[in-house]
Each structure stands twice: as structure tokens, then as C-alpha cells.
Amino acid sequence: MRSESYWTRLVETATRFLEDRKVLCFCIFSLFYILGACGEACSKPFWFDEIISWHIAKLPNSSDIWNALKEGIDGNPPLSYFLIRGSHWVFGTGELATRLPSIIGFWLALFFLFLIIKKRFGTSIAYIAILYLCLSASYSYAFEARPYALVLACSCASLFCWELAIEGHFRRLALIGLALSLGVGLFSHFYATLLFAPLMAGE
């Protein structure tokens, strides 16, 4: 009985701490995520598809990127290559800079997933959800120079904006955010067309 009451008090204390210090706890979580993802990005060599992304982003100008994609060098829309190109311009052309858009994209997915779950089930369950995402196979896309993390971010952002819109909270801004997140997803990867199906089902 004593051990049960000890664990109960421990869980209650941890839950109160997470509820009272939401911003601080999420910042600490984000710091550990960024350090871990950046460490993986620096230590992992490029694989074949990432080399294609690197070479396309390194083309001399934007029109060359469009022409390369029209020629079928890679089958994705152009946004991820422009993001990598921008990261190269600021941080150089190494592994970390090339994978930085995906690192940020996966963090945005965690952020919006946290907001969605917290609103429905509380902060503690929200942390379990984002930890589960980090422990799943999808975490490998957080430090891969391909557009999958961007699509995941757009998926979570579109669901968050859709929920705000149907609840009537900041409806106009929510609809703009919904359109932007779906548009960014479509300009990142053609699989983002699948994001429309659950939203249409919800409607």
C-alpha cells in the first residue's frame, strides 16, 4: 500500500509540475530534441536520395532547380530544395545544414501534435504522444535531407488549424493557416495529397 501511494504521489507531483510549467518543460524537451537530431545529422553520412537533394539544391540558380525537376532528376516538388538551398546560403553545405529544414520540420510536427493532444487530454498525455513520435521509426526522417519531415509538420499543423476553425477560435487565421499548411505540404511532396482525406472525412 505504501509503495502504491508513493508512486501515486510521484505521478501526481510530476503531472502538476508539467501543467504548471508547460513552456519551460517544452523548451527543455525541444533542447534535447535539437541536440539529439543535430548530433545524428552531423554524424550520419548522406545516402543516395540525400545526395540527389544536395546536388539539386547546389545548382547555380532557381531556374536550374526548376529545369532539373522538369527533366525528372527527382520526383518531388521544389520547396524542400529551396529550403535546403537557403540553409546552405546561411550555414554552408555540410550534412547539418542540408538536414536542418527536416530537423525544424520535425520539431514543428512535435509542437503542433503537443498542442492538439494537450487541448483534449492534458499536458502529460501530450508529452507521451510526442515522446512516442520520437521513439517511432518516423524519427529517422528528422535528420534526413528529404521532404518527409516537412509533410509530417504540415499534417499536424493542418489538423491543428482545422480544429481551431471548427471550434470558431480565430477562425479566419485558422483557415489561412490550414490553407498554408496544405499548400506547403503539396509543394514539399506529392504524398501530401493524402492530407486532404482525413480533413474531408472530418467535415
PDB file of C-alpha atoms in Angstrom:
ATOM      1  CA  MET A   1       0.000   0.000   0.000  1.00  0.00           C
ATOM      2  CA  ARG A   2       2.805   2.396   0.894  1.00  0.00           C
ATOM      3  CA  SER A   3       4.600   1.758  -2.386  1.00  0.00           C
ATOM      4  CA  GLU A   4       1.374   2.338  -4.306  1.00  0.00           C
ATOM      5  CA  SER A   5       0.723   5.622  -2.521  1.00  0.00           C
ATOM      6  CA  TYR A   6       4.346   6.685  -3.129  1.00  0.00           C
ATOM      7  CA  TRP A   7       4.044   6.101  -6.884  1.00  0.00           C
ATOM      8  CA  THR A   8       0.658   7.791  -6.940  1.00  0.00           C
ATOM      9  CA  ARG A   9       2.054  10.892  -5.230  1.00  0.00           C
ATOM     10  CA  LEU A  10       5.053  10.846  -7.577  1.00  0.00           C
ATOM     11  CA  VAL A  11       2.822  10.748 -10.656  1.00  0.00           C
ATOM     12  CA  GLU A  12       0.584  13.493  -9.274  1.00  0.00           C
ATOM     13  CA  THR A  13       3.621  15.688  -8.484  1.00  0.00           C
ATOM     14  CA  ALA A  14       5.076  15.163 -11.957  1.00  0.00           C
ATOM     15  CA  THR A  15       1.716  15.915 -13.556  1.00  0.00           C
ATOM     16  CA  ARG A  16       1.333  19.158 -11.596  1.00  0.00           C
ATOM     17  CA  PHE A  17       4.878  20.174 -12.498  1.00  0.00           C
ATOM     18  CA  LEU A  18       4.217  19.620 -16.202  1.00  0.00           C
ATOM     19  CA  GLU A  19       0.912  21.502 -16.021  1.00  0.00           C
ATOM     20  CA  ASP A  20       2.349  24.461 -14.090  1.00  0.00           C
ATOM     21  CA  ARG A  21       5.489  24.836 -16.225  1.00  0.00           C
ATOM     22  CA  LYS A  22       4.289  23.989 -19.731  1.00  0.00           C
ATOM     23  CA  VAL A  23       6.539  26.427 -21.566  1.00  0.00           C
ATOM     24  CA  LEU A  24       9.674  25.615 -19.565  1.00  0.00           C
ATOM     25  CA  CYS A  25       9.196  21.857 -19.919  1.00  0.00           C
ATOM     26  CA  PHE A  26       8.567  22.062 -23.654  1.00  0.00           C
ATOM     27  CA  CYS A  27      11.653  24.258 -24.093  1.00  0.00           C
ATOM     28  CA  ILE A  28      13.755  21.678 -22.236  1.00  0.00           C
ATOM     29  CA  PHE A  29      12.253  18.892 -24.334  1.00  0.00           C
ATOM     30  CA  SER A  30      12.952  20.904 -27.512  1.00  0.00           C
ATOM     31  CA  LEU A  31      16.555  21.465 -26.462  1.00  0.00           C
ATOM     32  CA  PHE A  32      17.150  17.737 -26.014  1.00  0.00           C
ATOM     33  CA  TYR A  33      15.452  17.041 -29.349  1.00  0.00           C
ATOM     34  CA  ILE A  34      17.537  19.648 -31.203  1.00  0.00           C
ATOM     35  CA  LEU A  35      20.786  18.407 -29.666  1.00  0.00           C
ATOM     36  CA  GLY A  36      19.967  14.799 -30.482  1.00  0.00           C
ATOM     37  CA  ALA A  37      18.784  15.457 -34.030  1.00  0.00           C
ATOM     38  CA  CYS A  38      21.729  17.750 -34.801  1.00  0.00           C
ATOM     39  CA  GLY A  39      24.129  15.151 -33.431  1.00  0.00           C
ATOM     40  CA  GLU A  40      22.613  12.492 -35.680  1.00  0.00           C
ATOM     41  CA  ALA A  41      22.671  14.868 -38.658  1.00  0.00           C
ATOM     42  CA  CYS A  42      26.371  15.616 -38.178  1.00  0.00           C
ATOM     43  CA  SER A  43      27.468  12.011 -37.706  1.00  0.00           C
ATOM     44  CA  LYS A  44      25.394  10.266 -40.365  1.00  0.00           C
ATOM     45  CA  PRO A  45      26.750  10.240 -43.961  1.00  0.00           C
ATOM     46  CA  PHE A  46      24.427  11.110 -46.837  1.00  0.00           C
ATOM     47  CA  TRP A  47      22.639   8.242 -48.523  1.00  0.00           C
ATOM     48  CA  PHE A  48      21.737   8.170 -52.226  1.00  0.00           C
ATOM     49  CA  ASP A  49      18.487  10.170 -52.182  1.00  0.00           C
ATOM     50  CA  GLU A  50      20.023  12.804 -49.915  1.00  0.00           C
ATOM     51  CA  ILE A  51      22.908  13.213 -52.342  1.00  0.00           C
ATOM     52  CA  ILE A  52      20.343  13.970 -55.053  1.00  0.00           C
ATOM     53  CA  SER A  53      18.733  16.606 -52.802  1.00  0.00           C
ATOM     54  CA  TRP A  54      22.158  18.105 -52.068  1.00  0.00           C
ATOM     55  CA  HIS A  55      23.135  18.339 -55.749  1.00  0.00           C
ATOM     56  CA  ILE A  56      19.796  19.850 -56.814  1.00  0.00           C
ATOM     57  CA  ALA A  57      19.960  22.454 -54.035  1.00  0.00           C
ATOM     58  CA  LYS A  58      23.529  23.306 -55.117  1.00  0.00           C
ATOM     59  CA  LEU A  59      22.557  24.181 -58.700  1.00  0.00           C
ATOM     60  CA  PRO A  60      23.600  27.731 -59.672  1.00  0.00           C
ATOM     61  CA  ASN A  61      20.166  29.378 -59.597  1.00  0.00           C
ATOM     62  CA  SER A  62      16.466  28.740 -59.004  1.00  0.00           C
ATOM     63  CA  SER A  63      15.611  28.252 -62.672  1.00  0.00           C
ATOM     64  CA  ASP A  64      18.185  25.444 -62.841  1.00  0.00           C
ATOM     65  CA  ILE A  65      16.372  23.700 -59.974  1.00  0.00           C
ATOM     66  CA  TRP A  66      13.043  24.000 -61.818  1.00  0.00           C
ATOM     67  CA  ASN A  67      14.600  22.682 -65.030  1.00  0.00           C
ATOM     68  CA  ALA A  68      16.258  19.768 -63.236  1.00  0.00           C
ATOM     69  CA  LEU A  69      12.929  18.764 -61.692  1.00  0.00           C
ATOM     70  CA  LYS A  70      11.148  19.096 -65.046  1.00  0.00           C
ATOM     71  CA  GLU A  71      13.741  16.748 -66.530  1.00  0.00           C
ATOM     72  CA  GLY A  72      12.788  14.174 -63.892  1.00  0.00           C
ATOM     73  CA  ILE A  73      16.037  14.114 -61.889  1.00  0.00           C
ATOM     74  CA  ASP A  74      13.898  13.804 -58.758  1.00  0.00           C
ATOM     75  CA  GLY A  75      10.165  13.314 -58.446  1.00  0.00           C
ATOM     76  CA  ASN A  76       9.387  15.791 -55.681  1.00  0.00           C
ATOM     77  CA  PRO A  77       8.015  19.358 -55.800  1.00  0.00           C
ATOM     78  CA  PRO A  78      10.614  22.130 -55.419  1.00  0.00           C
ATOM     79  CA  LEU A  79      10.050  23.545 -51.922  1.00  0.00           C
ATOM     80  CA  SER A  80      12.390  21.251 -49.980  1.00  0.00           C
ATOM     81  CA  TYR A  81      15.255  22.011 -52.368  1.00  0.00           C
ATOM     82  CA  PHE A  82      14.746  25.749 -51.962  1.00  0.00           C
ATOM     83  CA  LEU A  83      14.742  25.343 -48.184  1.00  0.00           C
ATOM     84  CA  ILE A  84      17.983  23.357 -48.332  1.00  0.00           C
ATOM     85  CA  ARG A  85      19.415  25.999 -50.657  1.00  0.00           C
ATOM     86  CA  GLY A  86      18.532  28.703 -48.126  1.00  0.00           C
ATOM     87  CA  SER A  87      20.108  26.687 -45.331  1.00  0.00           C
ATOM     88  CA  HIS A  88      23.248  26.266 -47.445  1.00  0.00           C
ATOM     89  CA  TRP A  89      23.387  30.008 -48.019  1.00  0.00           C
ATOM     90  CA  VAL A  90      23.297  30.706 -44.264  1.00  0.00           C
ATOM     91  CA  PHE A  91      25.165  27.746 -42.733  1.00  0.00           C
ATOM     92  CA  GLY A  92      27.279  26.218 -45.511  1.00  0.00           C
ATOM     93  CA  THR A  93      26.839  22.971 -47.427  1.00  0.00           C
ATOM     94  CA  GLY A  94      27.596  20.321 -44.806  1.00  0.00           C
ATOM     95  CA  GLU A  95      25.428  17.499 -43.502  1.00  0.00           C
ATOM     96  CA  LEU A  96      23.864  19.526 -40.703  1.00  0.00           C
ATOM     97  CA  ALA A  97      22.952  22.487 -42.902  1.00  0.00           C
ATOM     98  CA  THR A  98      21.473  20.196 -45.556  1.00  0.00           C
ATOM     99  CA  ARG A  99      19.324  18.395 -42.993  1.00  0.00           C
ATOM    100  CA  LEU A 100      18.362  21.481 -40.982  1.00  0.00           C
ATOM    101  CA  PRO A 101      14.978  22.029 -42.764  1.00  0.00           C
ATOM    102  CA  SER A 102      13.967  18.488 -41.799  1.00  0.00           C
ATOM    103  CA  ILE A 103      15.118  18.984 -38.195  1.00  0.00           C
ATOM    104  CA  ILE A 104      12.965  22.115 -37.945  1.00  0.00           C
ATOM    105  CA  GLY A 105      10.080  20.427 -39.767  1.00  0.00           C
ATOM    106  CA  PHE A 106      10.010  17.506 -37.338  1.00  0.00           C
ATOM    107  CA  TRP A 107      10.141  19.914 -34.386  1.00  0.00           C
ATOM    108  CA  LEU A 108       7.105  21.748 -35.808  1.00  0.00           C
ATOM    109  CA  ALA A 109       5.298  18.406 -36.062  1.00  0.00           C
ATOM    110  CA  LEU A 110       6.062  17.769 -32.377  1.00  0.00           C
ATOM    111  CA  PHE A 111       4.920  21.284 -31.456  1.00  0.00           C
ATOM    112  CA  PHE A 112       1.541  21.079 -33.204  1.00  0.00           C
ATOM    113  CA  LEU A 113       0.946  17.494 -32.061  1.00  0.00           C
ATOM    114  CA  PHE A 114       1.628  18.640 -28.498  1.00  0.00           C
ATOM    115  CA  LEU A 115      -0.944  21.443 -28.820  1.00  0.00           C
ATOM    116  CA  ILE A 116      -3.563  19.093 -30.297  1.00  0.00           C
ATOM    117  CA  ILE A 117      -3.206  16.412 -27.609  1.00  0.00           C
ATOM    118  CA  LYS A 118      -2.828  18.871 -24.719  1.00  0.00           C
ATOM    119  CA  LYS A 119      -6.121  20.546 -25.522  1.00  0.00           C
ATOM    120  CA  ARG A 120      -8.000  17.243 -25.461  1.00  0.00           C
ATOM    121  CA  PHE A 121      -6.196  15.087 -22.895  1.00  0.00           C
ATOM    122  CA  GLY A 122      -3.855  17.305 -20.877  1.00  0.00           C
ATOM    123  CA  THR A 123      -0.149  18.047 -20.798  1.00  0.00           C
ATOM    124  CA  SER A 124       1.062  14.676 -19.504  1.00  0.00           C
ATOM    125  CA  ILE A 125      -0.638  12.719 -22.291  1.00  0.00           C
ATOM    126  CA  ALA A 126       0.665  15.253 -24.807  1.00  0.00           C
ATOM    127  CA  TYR A 127       4.229  14.532 -23.707  1.00  0.00           C
ATOM    128  CA  ILE A 128       3.626  10.802 -24.011  1.00  0.00           C
ATOM    129  CA  ALA A 129       2.360  11.373 -27.568  1.00  0.00           C
ATOM    130  CA  ILE A 130       5.370  13.380 -28.723  1.00  0.00           C
ATOM    131  CA  LEU A 131       7.786  11.018 -26.970  1.00  0.00           C
ATOM    132  CA  TYR A 132       6.119   8.148 -28.817  1.00  0.00           C
ATOM    133  CA  LEU A 133       6.645  10.014 -32.099  1.00  0.00           C
ATOM    134  CA  CYS A 134      10.327  10.486 -31.252  1.00  0.00           C
ATOM    135  CA  LEU A 135      10.703   6.790 -30.398  1.00  0.00           C
ATOM    136  CA  SER A 136       8.945   5.633 -33.568  1.00  0.00           C
ATOM    137  CA  ALA A 137      10.543   4.937 -36.945  1.00  0.00           C
ATOM    138  CA  SER A 138       9.450   8.365 -38.172  1.00  0.00           C
ATOM    139  CA  TYR A 139      12.176   9.969 -36.034  1.00  0.00           C
ATOM    140  CA  SER A 140      14.758   8.953 -38.645  1.00  0.00           C
ATOM    141  CA  TYR A 141      13.185  11.491 -41.022  1.00  0.00           C
ATOM    142  CA  ALA A 142      14.060  14.289 -38.585  1.00  0.00           C
ATOM    143  CA  PHE A 143      17.668  14.223 -39.799  1.00  0.00           C
ATOM    144  CA  GLU A 144      17.197  13.172 -43.413  1.00  0.00           C
ATOM    145  CA  ALA A 145      17.509  15.671 -46.263  1.00  0.00           C
ATOM    146  CA  ARG A 146      14.221  14.654 -47.830  1.00  0.00           C
ATOM    147  CA  PRO A 147      10.772  16.308 -47.526  1.00  0.00           C
ATOM    148  CA  TYR A 148       9.069  13.716 -45.298  1.00  0.00           C
ATOM    149  CA  ALA A 149       9.507  15.658 -42.054  1.00  0.00           C
ATOM    150  CA  LEU A 150       8.039  18.726 -43.754  1.00  0.00           C
ATOM    151  CA  VAL A 151       4.959  16.734 -44.772  1.00  0.00           C
ATOM    152  CA  LEU A 152       4.612  15.443 -41.208  1.00  0.00           C
ATOM    153  CA  ALA A 153       4.780  19.023 -39.924  1.00  0.00           C
ATOM    154  CA  CYS A 154       2.108  20.100 -42.405  1.00  0.00           C
ATOM    155  CA  SER A 155      -0.073  17.169 -41.359  1.00  0.00           C
ATOM    156  CA  CYS A 156      -0.014  18.182 -37.687  1.00  0.00           C
ATOM    157  CA  ALA A 157      -0.340  21.894 -38.468  1.00  0.00           C
ATOM    158  CA  SER A 158      -3.322  21.365 -40.784  1.00  0.00           C
ATOM    159  CA  LEU A 159      -5.125  19.269 -38.163  1.00  0.00           C
ATOM    160  CA  PHE A 160      -4.465  21.911 -35.500  1.00  0.00           C
ATOM    161  CA  CYS A 161      -5.754  24.732 -37.737  1.00  0.00           C
ATOM    162  CA  TRP A 162      -8.786  22.691 -38.805  1.00  0.00           C
ATOM    163  CA  GLU A 163      -9.724  22.068 -35.164  1.00  0.00           C
ATOM    164  CA  LEU A 164      -9.400  25.781 -34.385  1.00  0.00           C
ATOM    165  CA  ALA A 165     -11.588  26.633 -37.379  1.00  0.00           C
ATOM    166  CA  ILE A 166     -14.414  24.253 -36.498  1.00  0.00           C
ATOM    167  CA  GLU A 167     -14.359  25.442 -32.873  1.00  0.00           C
ATOM    168  CA  GLY A 168     -14.615  29.057 -34.021  1.00  0.00           C
ATOM    169  CA  HIS A 169     -11.355  30.188 -32.369  1.00  0.00           C
ATOM    170  CA  PHE A 170      -9.541  32.714 -34.574  1.00  0.00           C
ATOM    171  CA  ARG A 171     -11.441  31.181 -37.486  1.00  0.00           C
ATOM    172  CA  ARG A 172     -10.081  33.435 -40.222  1.00  0.00           C
ATOM    173  CA  LEU A 173      -6.474  32.978 -39.138  1.00  0.00           C
ATOM    174  CA  ALA A 174      -7.071  29.251 -38.680  1.00  0.00           C
ATOM    175  CA  LEU A 175      -8.392  28.913 -42.237  1.00  0.00           C
ATOM    176  CA  ILE A 176      -5.385  30.820 -43.573  1.00  0.00           C
ATOM    177  CA  GLY A 177      -3.093  28.529 -41.575  1.00  0.00           C
ATOM    178  CA  LEU A 178      -4.954  25.479 -42.881  1.00  0.00           C
ATOM    179  CA  ALA A 179      -4.537  26.620 -46.484  1.00  0.00           C
ATOM    180  CA  LEU A 180      -0.857  27.444 -45.954  1.00  0.00           C
ATOM    181  CA  SER A 181      -0.042  24.145 -44.268  1.00  0.00           C
ATOM    182  CA  LEU A 182      -1.743  22.128 -47.006  1.00  0.00           C
ATOM    183  CA  GLY A 183      -0.075  24.248 -49.696  1.00  0.00           C
ATOM    184  CA  VAL A 184       3.370  23.850 -48.138  1.00  0.00           C
ATOM    185  CA  GLY A 185       2.774  20.113 -47.902  1.00  0.00           C
ATOM    186  CA  LEU A 186       1.834  19.868 -51.570  1.00  0.00           C
ATOM    187  CA  PHE A 187       4.910  21.871 -52.588  1.00  0.00           C
ATOM    188  CA  SER A 188       7.077  19.536 -50.479  1.00  0.00           C
ATOM    189  CA  HIS A 189       5.906  16.075 -51.543  1.00  0.00           C
ATOM    190  CA  PHE A 190       3.064  14.717 -53.657  1.00  0.00           C
ATOM    191  CA  TYR A 191       2.086  12.322 -50.850  1.00  0.00           C
ATOM    192  CA  ALA A 192       0.708  15.402 -49.097  1.00  0.00           C
ATOM    193  CA  THR A 193      -2.429  14.970 -51.219  1.00  0.00           C
ATOM    194  CA  LEU A 194      -3.334  12.292 -48.666  1.00  0.00           C
ATOM    195  CA  LEU A 195      -3.642  15.011 -46.004  1.00  0.00           C
ATOM    196  CA  PHE A 196      -6.929  16.103 -47.560  1.00  0.00           C
ATOM    197  CA  ALA A 197      -8.639  12.741 -46.946  1.00  0.00           C
ATOM    198  CA  PRO A 198      -8.927  12.860 -43.102  1.00  0.00           C
ATOM    199  CA  LEU A 199      -9.906  16.545 -43.175  1.00  0.00           C
ATOM    200  CA  MET A 200     -12.645  15.852 -45.725  1.00  0.00           C
ATOM    201  CA  ALA A 201     -13.802  12.892 -43.627  1.00  0.00           C
ATOM    202  CA  GLY A 202     -13.922  15.172 -40.595  1.00  0.00           C
ATOM    203  CA  GLU A 203     -16.052  17.676 -42.497  1.00  0.00           C
TER     204      GLU A 203
END
